[in-house]
mmCIF file of C-alpha atoms and ligand atoms in Angstrom:
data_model
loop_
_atom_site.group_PDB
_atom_site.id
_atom_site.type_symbol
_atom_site.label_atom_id
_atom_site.label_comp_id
_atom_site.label_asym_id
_atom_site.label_seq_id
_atom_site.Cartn_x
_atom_site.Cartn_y
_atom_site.Cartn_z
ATOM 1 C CA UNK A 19 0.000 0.000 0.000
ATOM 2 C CA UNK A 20 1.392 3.181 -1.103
ATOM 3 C CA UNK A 21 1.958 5.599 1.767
ATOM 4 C CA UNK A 22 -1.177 8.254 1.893
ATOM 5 C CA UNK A 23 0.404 12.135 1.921
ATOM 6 C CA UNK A 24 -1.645 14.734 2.144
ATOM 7 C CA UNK A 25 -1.221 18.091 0.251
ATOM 8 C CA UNK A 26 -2.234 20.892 2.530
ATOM 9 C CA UNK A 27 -2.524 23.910 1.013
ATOM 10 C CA UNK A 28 -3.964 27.877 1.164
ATOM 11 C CA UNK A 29 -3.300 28.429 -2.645
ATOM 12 C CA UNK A 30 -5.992 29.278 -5.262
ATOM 13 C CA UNK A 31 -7.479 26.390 -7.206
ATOM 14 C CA UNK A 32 -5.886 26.555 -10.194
ATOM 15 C CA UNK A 33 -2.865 26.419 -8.476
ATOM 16 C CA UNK A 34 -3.362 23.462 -6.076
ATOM 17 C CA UNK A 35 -4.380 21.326 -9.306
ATOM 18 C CA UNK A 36 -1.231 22.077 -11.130
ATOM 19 C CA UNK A 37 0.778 21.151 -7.636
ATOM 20 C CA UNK A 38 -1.550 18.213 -7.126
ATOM 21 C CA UNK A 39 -0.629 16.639 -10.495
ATOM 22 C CA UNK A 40 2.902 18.037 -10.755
ATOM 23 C CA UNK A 41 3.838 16.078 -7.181
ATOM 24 C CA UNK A 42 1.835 12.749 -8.401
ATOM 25 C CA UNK A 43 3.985 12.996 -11.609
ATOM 26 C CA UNK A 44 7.209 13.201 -9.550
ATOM 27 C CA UNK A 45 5.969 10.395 -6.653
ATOM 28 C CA UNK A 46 4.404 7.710 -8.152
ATOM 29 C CA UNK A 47 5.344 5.603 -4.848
ATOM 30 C CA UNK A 48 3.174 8.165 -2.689
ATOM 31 C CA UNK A 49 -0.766 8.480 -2.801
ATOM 32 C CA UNK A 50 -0.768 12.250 -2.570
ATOM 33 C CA UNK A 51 -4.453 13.710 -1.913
ATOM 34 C CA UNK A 52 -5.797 17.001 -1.006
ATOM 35 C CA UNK A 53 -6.358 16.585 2.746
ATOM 36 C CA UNK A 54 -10.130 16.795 2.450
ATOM 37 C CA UNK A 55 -9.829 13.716 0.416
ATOM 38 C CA UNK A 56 -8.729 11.679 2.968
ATOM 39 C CA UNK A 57 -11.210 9.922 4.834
ATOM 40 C CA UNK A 58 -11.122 10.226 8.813
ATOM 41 C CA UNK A 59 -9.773 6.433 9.167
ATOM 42 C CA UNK A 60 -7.347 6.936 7.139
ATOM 43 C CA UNK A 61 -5.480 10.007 9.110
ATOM 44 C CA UNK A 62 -3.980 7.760 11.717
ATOM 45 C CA UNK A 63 -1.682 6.437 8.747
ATOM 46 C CA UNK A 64 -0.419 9.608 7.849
ATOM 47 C CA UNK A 65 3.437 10.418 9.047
ATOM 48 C CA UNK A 66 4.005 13.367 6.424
ATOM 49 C CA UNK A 67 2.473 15.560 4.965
ATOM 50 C CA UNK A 68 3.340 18.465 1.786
ATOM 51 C CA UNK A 69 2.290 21.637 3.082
ATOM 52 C CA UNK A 70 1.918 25.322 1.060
ATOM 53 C CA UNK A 71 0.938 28.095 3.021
ATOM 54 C CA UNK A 72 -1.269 25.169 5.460
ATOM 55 C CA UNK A 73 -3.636 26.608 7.917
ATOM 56 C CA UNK A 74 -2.189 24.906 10.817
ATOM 57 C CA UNK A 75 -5.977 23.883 11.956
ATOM 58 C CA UNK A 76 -5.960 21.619 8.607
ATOM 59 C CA UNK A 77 -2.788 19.477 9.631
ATOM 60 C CA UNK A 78 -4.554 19.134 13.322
ATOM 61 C CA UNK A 79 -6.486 16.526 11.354
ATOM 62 C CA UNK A 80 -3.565 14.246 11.350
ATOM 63 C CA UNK A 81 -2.783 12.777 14.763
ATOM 64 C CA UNK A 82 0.677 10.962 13.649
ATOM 65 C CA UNK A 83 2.519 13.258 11.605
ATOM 66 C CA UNK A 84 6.374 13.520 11.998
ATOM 67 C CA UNK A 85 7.455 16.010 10.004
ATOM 68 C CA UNK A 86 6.144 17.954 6.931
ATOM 69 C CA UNK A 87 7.535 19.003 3.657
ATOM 70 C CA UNK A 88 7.194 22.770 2.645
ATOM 71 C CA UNK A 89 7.042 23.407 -1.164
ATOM 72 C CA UNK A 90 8.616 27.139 -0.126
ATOM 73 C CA UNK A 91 12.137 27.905 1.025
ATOM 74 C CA UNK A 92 11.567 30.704 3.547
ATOM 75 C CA UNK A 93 9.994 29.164 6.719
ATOM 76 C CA UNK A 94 9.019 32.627 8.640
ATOM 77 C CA UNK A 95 5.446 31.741 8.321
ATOM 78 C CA UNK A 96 5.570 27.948 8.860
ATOM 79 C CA UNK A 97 6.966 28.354 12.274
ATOM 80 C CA UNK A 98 5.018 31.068 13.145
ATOM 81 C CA UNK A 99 1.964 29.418 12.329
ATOM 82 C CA UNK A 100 3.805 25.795 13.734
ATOM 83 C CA UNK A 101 5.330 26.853 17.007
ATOM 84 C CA UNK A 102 4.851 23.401 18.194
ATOM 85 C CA UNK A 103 7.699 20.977 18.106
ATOM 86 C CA UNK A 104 5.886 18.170 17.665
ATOM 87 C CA UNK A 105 6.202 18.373 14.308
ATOM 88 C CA UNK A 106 9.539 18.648 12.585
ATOM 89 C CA UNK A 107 9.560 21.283 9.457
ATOM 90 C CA UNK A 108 11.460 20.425 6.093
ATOM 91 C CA UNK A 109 12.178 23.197 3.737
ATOM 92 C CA UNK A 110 12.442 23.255 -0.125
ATOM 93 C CA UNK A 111 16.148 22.943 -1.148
ATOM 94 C CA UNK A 112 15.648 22.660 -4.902
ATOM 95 C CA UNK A 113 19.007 23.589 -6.662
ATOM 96 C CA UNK A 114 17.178 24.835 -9.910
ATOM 97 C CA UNK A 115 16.097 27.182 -7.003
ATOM 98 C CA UNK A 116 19.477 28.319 -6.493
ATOM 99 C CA UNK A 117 20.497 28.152 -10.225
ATOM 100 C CA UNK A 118 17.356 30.177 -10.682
ATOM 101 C CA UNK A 119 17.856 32.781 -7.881
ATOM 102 C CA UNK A 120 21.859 33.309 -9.058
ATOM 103 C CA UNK A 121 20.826 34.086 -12.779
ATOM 104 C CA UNK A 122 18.490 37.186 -11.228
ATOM 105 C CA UNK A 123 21.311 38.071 -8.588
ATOM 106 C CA UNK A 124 23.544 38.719 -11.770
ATOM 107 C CA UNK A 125 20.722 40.253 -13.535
ATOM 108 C CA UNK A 126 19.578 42.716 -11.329
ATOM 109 C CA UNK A 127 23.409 43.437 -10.359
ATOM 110 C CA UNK A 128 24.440 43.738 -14.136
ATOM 111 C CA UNK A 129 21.317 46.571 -13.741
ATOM 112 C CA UNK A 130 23.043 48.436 -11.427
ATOM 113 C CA UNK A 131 26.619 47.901 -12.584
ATOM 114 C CA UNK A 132 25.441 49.268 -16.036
ATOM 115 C CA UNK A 133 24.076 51.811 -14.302
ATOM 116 C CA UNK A 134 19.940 51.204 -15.996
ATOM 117 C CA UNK A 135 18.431 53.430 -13.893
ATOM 118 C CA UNK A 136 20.290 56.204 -14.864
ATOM 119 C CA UNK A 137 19.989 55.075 -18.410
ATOM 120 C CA UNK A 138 16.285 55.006 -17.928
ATOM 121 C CA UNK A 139 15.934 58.440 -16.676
ATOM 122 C CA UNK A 140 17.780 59.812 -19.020
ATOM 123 C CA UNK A 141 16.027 58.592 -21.683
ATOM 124 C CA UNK A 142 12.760 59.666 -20.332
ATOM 125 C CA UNK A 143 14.032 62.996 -20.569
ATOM 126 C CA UNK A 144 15.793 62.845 -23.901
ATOM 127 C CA UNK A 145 19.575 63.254 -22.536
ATOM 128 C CA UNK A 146 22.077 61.660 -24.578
ATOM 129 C CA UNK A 147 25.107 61.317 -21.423
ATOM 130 C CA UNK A 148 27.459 58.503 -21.349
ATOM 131 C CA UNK A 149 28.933 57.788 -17.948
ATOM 132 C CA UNK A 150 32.391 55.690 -17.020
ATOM 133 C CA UNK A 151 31.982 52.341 -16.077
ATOM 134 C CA UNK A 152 34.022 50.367 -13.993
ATOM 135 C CA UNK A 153 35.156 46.904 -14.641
ATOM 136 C CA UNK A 154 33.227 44.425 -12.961
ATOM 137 C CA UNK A 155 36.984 43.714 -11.146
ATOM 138 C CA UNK A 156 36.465 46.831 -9.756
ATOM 139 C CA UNK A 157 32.671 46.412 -8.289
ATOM 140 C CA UNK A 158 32.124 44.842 -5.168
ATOM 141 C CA UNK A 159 28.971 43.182 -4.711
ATOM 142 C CA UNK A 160 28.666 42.070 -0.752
ATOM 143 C CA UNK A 161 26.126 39.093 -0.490
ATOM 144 C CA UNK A 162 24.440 38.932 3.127
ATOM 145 C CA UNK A 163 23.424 35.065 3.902
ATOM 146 C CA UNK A 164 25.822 32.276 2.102
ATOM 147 C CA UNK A 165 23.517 29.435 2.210
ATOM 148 C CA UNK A 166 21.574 27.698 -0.185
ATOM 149 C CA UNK A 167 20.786 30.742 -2.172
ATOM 150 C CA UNK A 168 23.653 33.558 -1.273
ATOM 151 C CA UNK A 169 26.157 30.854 -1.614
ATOM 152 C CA UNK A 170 25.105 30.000 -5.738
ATOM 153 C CA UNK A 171 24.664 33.152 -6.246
ATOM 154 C CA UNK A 172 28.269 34.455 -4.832
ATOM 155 C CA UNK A 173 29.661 31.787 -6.822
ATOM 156 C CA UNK A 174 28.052 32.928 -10.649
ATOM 157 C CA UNK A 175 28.702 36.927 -9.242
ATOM 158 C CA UNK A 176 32.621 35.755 -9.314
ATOM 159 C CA UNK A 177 31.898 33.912 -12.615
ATOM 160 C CA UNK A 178 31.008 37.133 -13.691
ATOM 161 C CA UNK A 179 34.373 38.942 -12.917
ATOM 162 C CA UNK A 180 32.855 40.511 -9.939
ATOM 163 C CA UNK A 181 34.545 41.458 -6.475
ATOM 164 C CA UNK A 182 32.668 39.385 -4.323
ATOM 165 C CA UNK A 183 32.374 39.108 -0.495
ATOM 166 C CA UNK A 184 30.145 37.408 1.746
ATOM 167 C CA UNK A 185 28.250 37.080 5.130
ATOM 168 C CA UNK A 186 26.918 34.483 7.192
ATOM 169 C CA UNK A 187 26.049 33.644 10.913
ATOM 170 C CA UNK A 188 28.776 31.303 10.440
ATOM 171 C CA UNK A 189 32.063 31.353 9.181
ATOM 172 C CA UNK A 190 32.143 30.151 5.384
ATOM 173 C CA UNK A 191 34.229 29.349 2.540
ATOM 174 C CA UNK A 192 33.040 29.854 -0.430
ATOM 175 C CA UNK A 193 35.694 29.904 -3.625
ATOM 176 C CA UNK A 194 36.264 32.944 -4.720
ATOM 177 C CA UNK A 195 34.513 35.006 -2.184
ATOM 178 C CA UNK A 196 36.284 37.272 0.952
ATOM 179 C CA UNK A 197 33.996 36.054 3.805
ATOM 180 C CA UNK A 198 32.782 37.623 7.164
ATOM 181 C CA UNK A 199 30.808 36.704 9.740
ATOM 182 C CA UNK A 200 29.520 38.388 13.220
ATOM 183 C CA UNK A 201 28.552 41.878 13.585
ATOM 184 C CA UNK A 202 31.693 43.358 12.973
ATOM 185 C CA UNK A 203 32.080 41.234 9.711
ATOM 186 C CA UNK A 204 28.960 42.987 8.932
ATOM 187 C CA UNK A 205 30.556 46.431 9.187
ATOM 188 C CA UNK A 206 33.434 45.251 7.145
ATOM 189 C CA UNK A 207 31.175 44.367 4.615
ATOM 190 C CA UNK A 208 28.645 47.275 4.319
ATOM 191 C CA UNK A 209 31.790 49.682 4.226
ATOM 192 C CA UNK A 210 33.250 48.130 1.470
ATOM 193 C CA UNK A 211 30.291 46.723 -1.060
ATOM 194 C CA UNK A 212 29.285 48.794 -3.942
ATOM 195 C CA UNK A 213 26.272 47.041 -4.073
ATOM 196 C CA UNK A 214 24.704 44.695 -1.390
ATOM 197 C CA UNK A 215 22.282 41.710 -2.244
ATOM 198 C CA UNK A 216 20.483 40.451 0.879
ATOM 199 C CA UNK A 217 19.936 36.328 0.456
ATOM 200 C CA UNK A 218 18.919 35.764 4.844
ATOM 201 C CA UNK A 219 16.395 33.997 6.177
ATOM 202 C CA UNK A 220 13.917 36.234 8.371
ATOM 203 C CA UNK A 221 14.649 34.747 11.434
ATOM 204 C CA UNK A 222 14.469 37.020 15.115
ATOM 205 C CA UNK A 223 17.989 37.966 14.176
ATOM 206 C CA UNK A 224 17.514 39.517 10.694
ATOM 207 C CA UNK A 225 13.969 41.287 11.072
ATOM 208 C CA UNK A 226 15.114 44.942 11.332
ATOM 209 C CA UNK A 227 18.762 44.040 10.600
ATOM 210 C CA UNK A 228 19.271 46.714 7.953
ATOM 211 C CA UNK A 229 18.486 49.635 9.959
ATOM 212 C CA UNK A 230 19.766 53.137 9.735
ATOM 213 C CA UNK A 231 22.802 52.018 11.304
ATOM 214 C CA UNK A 232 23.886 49.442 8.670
ATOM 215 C CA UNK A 233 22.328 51.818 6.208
ATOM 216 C CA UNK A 234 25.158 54.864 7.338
ATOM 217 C CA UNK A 235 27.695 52.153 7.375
ATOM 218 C CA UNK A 236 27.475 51.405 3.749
ATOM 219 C CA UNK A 237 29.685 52.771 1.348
ATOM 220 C CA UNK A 238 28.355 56.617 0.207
ATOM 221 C CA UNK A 239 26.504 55.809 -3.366
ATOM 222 C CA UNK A 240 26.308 52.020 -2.858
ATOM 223 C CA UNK A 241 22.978 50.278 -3.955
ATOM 224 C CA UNK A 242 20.697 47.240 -2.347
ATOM 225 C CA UNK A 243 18.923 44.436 -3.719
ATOM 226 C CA UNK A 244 16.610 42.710 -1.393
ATOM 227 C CA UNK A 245 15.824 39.344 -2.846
ATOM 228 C CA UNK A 246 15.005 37.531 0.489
ATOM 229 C CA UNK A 247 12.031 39.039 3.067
ATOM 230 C CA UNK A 248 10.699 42.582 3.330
ATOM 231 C CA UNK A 249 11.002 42.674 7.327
ATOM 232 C CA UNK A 250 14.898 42.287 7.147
ATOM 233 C CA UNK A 251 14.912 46.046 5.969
ATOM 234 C CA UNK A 252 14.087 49.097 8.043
ATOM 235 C CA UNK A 253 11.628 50.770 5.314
ATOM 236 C CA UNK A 254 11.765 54.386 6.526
ATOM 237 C CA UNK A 255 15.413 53.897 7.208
ATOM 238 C CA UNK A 256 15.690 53.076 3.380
ATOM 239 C CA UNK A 257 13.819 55.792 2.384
ATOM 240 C CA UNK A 258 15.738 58.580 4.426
ATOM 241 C CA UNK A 259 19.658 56.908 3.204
ATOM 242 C CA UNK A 260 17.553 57.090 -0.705
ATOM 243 C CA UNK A 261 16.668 60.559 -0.258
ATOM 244 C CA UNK A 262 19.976 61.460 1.342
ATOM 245 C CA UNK A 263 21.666 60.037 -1.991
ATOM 246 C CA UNK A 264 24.085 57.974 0.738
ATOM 247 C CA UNK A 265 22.528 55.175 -0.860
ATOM 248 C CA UNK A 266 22.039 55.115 -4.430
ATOM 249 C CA UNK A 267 19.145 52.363 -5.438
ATOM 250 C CA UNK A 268 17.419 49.730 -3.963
ATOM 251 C CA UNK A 269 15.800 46.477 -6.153
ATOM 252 C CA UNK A 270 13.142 45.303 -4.003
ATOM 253 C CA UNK A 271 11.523 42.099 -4.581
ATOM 254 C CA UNK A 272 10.047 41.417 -1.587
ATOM 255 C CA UNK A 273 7.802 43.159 0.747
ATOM 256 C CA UNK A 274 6.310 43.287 4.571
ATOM 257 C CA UNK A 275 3.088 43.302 2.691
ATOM 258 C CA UNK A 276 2.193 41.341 -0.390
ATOM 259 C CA UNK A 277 1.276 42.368 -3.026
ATOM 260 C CA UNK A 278 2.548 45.796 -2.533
ATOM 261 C CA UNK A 279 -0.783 48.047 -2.438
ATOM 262 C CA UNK A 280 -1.241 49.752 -5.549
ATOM 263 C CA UNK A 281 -1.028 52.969 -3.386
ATOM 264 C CA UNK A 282 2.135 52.639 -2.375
ATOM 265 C CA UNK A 283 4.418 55.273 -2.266
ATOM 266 C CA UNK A 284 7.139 52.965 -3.227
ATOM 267 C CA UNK A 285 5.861 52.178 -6.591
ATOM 268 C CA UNK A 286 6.753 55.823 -7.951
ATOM 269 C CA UNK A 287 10.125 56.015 -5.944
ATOM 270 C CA UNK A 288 12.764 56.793 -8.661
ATOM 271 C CA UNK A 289 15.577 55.737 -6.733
ATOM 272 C CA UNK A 290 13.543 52.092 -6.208
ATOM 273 C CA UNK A 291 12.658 49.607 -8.445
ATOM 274 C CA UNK A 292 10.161 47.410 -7.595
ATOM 275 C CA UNK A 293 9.596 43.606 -8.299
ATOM 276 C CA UNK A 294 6.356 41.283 -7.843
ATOM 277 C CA UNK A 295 8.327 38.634 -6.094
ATOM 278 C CA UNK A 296 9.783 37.102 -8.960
ATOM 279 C CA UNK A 297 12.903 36.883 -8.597
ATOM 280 C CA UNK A 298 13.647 32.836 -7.824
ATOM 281 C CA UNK A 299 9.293 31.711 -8.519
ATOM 282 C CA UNK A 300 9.256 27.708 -7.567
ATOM 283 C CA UNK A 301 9.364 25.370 -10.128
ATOM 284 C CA UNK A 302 6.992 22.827 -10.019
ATOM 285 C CA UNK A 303 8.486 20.409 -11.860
ATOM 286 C CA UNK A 304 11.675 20.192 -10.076
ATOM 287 C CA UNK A 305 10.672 21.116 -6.567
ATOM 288 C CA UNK A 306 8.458 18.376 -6.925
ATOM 289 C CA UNK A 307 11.006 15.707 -7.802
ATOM 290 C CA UNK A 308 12.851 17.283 -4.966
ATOM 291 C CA UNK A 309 9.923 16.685 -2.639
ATOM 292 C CA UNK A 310 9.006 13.059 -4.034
ATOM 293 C CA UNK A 311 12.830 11.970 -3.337
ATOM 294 C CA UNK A 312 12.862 13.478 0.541
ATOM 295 C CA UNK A 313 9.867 11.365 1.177
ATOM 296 C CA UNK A 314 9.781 8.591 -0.867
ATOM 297 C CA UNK A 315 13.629 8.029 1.122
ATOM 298 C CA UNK A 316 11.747 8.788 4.488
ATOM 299 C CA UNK A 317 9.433 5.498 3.656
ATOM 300 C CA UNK A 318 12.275 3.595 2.303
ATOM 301 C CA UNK A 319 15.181 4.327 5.067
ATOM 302 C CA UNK A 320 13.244 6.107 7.864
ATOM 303 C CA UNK A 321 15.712 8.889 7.873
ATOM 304 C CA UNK A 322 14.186 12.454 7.824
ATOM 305 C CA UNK A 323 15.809 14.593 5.677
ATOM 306 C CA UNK A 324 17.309 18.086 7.409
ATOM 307 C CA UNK A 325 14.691 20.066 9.306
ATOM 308 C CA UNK A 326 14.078 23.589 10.324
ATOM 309 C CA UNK A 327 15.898 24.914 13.659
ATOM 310 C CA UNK A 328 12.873 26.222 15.838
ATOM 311 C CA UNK A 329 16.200 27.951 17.813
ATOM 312 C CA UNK A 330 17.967 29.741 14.850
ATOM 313 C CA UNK A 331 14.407 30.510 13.288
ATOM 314 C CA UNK A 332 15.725 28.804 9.716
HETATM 315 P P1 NDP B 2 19.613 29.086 3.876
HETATM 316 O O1 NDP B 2 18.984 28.716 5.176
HETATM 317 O O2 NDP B 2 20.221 28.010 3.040
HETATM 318 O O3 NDP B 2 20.782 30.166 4.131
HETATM 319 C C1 NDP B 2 20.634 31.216 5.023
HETATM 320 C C2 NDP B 2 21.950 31.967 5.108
HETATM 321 O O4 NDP B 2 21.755 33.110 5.942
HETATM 322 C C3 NDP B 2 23.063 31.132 5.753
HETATM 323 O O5 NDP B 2 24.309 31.442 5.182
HETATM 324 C C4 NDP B 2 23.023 31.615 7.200
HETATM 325 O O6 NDP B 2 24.258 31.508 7.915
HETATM 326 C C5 NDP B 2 22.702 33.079 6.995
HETATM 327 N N1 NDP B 2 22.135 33.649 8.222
HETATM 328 C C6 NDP B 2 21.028 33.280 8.886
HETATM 329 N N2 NDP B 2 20.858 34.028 10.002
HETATM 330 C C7 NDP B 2 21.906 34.874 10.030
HETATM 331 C C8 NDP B 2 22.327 35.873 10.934
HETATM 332 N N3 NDP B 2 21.619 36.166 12.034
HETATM 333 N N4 NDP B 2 23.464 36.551 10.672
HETATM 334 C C9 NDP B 2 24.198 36.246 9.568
HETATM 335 N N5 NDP B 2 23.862 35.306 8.669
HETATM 336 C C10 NDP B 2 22.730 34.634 8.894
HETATM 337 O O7 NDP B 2 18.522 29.884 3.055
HETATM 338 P P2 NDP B 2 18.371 30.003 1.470
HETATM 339 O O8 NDP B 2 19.661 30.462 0.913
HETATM 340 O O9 NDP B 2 17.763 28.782 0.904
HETATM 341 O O10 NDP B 2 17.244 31.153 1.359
HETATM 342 C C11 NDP B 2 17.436 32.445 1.904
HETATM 343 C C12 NDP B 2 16.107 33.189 1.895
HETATM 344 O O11 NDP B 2 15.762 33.582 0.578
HETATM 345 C C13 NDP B 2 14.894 32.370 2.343
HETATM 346 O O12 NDP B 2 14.835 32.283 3.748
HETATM 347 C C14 NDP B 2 13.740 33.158 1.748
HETATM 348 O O13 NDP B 2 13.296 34.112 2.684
HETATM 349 C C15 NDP B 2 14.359 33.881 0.557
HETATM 350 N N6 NDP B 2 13.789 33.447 -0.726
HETATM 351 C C16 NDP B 2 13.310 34.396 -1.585
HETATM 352 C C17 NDP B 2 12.787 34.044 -2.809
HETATM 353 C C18 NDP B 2 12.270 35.081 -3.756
HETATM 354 O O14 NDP B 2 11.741 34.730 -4.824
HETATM 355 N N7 NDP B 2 12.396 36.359 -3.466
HETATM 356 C C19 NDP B 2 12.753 32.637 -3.244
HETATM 357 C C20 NDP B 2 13.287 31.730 -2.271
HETATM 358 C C21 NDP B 2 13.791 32.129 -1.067
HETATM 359 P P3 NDP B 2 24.964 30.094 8.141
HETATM 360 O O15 NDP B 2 25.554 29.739 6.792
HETATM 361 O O16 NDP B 2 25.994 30.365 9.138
HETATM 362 O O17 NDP B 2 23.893 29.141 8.580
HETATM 363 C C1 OXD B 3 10.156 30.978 -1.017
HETATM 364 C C2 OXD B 3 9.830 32.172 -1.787
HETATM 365 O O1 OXD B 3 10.371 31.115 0.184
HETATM 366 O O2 OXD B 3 9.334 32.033 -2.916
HETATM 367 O O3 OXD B 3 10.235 29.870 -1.593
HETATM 368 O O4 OXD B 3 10.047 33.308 -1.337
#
């Protein structure tokens, strides 16, 4: 009998369909169901469970479960919503994730590096102004968090000829990359990055890291991208270094509230540019294969694969 997992979800219906059929593809070993398929003597058999933005009241359902598989990488709202122990937490570690996340890291710092934004003004305005540019030897991009994400994404910004350091809680090596860690790493960091790409988790350590403190401490005309959560960046601290000119731009992909409201003041900002989230979407295809191997190994071995520190907060 194949092992019944249920798929809890808070996502539109069009959406849980193409998850639903997209994880059976990947797990033809598991008997994945939406949890309101599954009758009520059949819940004592379930020990995992796939979970996308679950109301926590929907996995109550399940009296064994041991641990459950999140289709998302961030886990902010998973353990708030989870603050129990009982169950253990997996995260999404897809490395098309990371592939996919790297490729906008470059992207969006090739933007700044050739200097778009200025490009983009000018031509609203008619001004035909060329402006040096600096090898991409000579532009240091700082990336804060070197796991998963920060760590692939350090890795194709060196590719790339770039200057590259990094930050983590803990000390790394990563090839290529000057690394810090701590808070005075930090400092070393922010001082000397021409551009800064945030890649942390938004753990009780993060939320409010990049405050008007780290903000002064940056280098005078250095930029931000924010690819990770909204709440690890002090918003009216951001605004006062943009209008101050001590930072140049911010790329913003993420936000304390999502979707942006349309009346946002940050959506006419000229010094921000704004993204819908977009910059590493899931993709189903692979995140499910990376899902149906984590589980259909739990059922073969009875080894869990890594879970979420409830301490550290990722
Ligand atoms: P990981 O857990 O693999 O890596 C987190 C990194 O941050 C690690 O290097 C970790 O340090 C470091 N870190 C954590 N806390 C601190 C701290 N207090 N001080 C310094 N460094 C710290 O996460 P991922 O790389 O997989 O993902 C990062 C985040 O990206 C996710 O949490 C999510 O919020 C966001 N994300 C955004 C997406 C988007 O489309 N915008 C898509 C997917 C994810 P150490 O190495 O020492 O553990
Ligand atoms: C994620 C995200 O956490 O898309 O996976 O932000």
């Amino acid at each position: 009998m194949k092992p019944i997992t249920p798929f809890v979800h808070g996502l539109n219906d069009a959406a849980a369909q193409a998850w639903l059929a997209a994880l059976r593809q990947a797990a033809p070993g598991l008997d994945i169901r939406f949890a309101t398929e599954i009758a009520p003597a059949e819940r004592d058999r379930v020990e995992v469970a796939i979970v996308a933005n679950a109301d926590p009241a929907d996995l109550a359902a399940f009296p064994r479960l041991k641990w459950v598989q999140s289709l998302w990488a961030g886990v902010e709202r998973i353990l708030r919503d989870m603050p129990d122990d009982a169950v253990q937490i997996v995260r999404l570690v897809d490395p098309q994730l990371g592939e996919t996340m790297a490729e906008a890291v470059l992207a969006w710092t090739l933007f700044l590096h050739r200097a778009m934004p200025v490009y983009g003004a000018q031509q609203a305005r008619r001004v035909w102004q060329q402006h040096d540019l600096p090898t991409a030897a000579e532009r240091r991009i700082g990336v804060l968090g070197l796991g998963h994400l920060g760590q692939k994404s350090a890795e194709r910004l060196v590719r790339n000829g770039f200057d590259v350091l990094g930050w983590s809680r803990t000390a790394r090596d990563v090839p290529g990359v000057t690394t810090f860690s701590g808070a005075e790493g930090l400092s070393r960091l922010a001082a000397q990055a021409d551009i800064v790409v945030v890649l942390l988790p938004s753990t009780p350590l993060t939320r409010g890291l990049l405050d008007a403190r780290f903000l002064a401490a940056m280098k005078p005309g250095a930029s931000l991208i924010n690819f990770a959560r909204g709440d690890i960046v002090v918003r009216d601290d951001l605004l006062a270094a943009l209008e101050s000119r001590h930072v140049d731009h911010a790329v913003l992909d993420v936000f304390t509230t999502e979707p942006l409201p349309a009346d946002d003041p940050l959506w006419d900002h000229r010094q921000i540019t704004v993204l819908p989230h977009i910059s590493a979407p899931t993709n189903r295809r692979t995140a499910s294969a990376v899902v149906a191997d984590n589980i259909e190994a739990y059922f073969a071995t009875g080894r869990m694969p890594a879970t979420v520190s409830r301490e550290t907060g990722y």
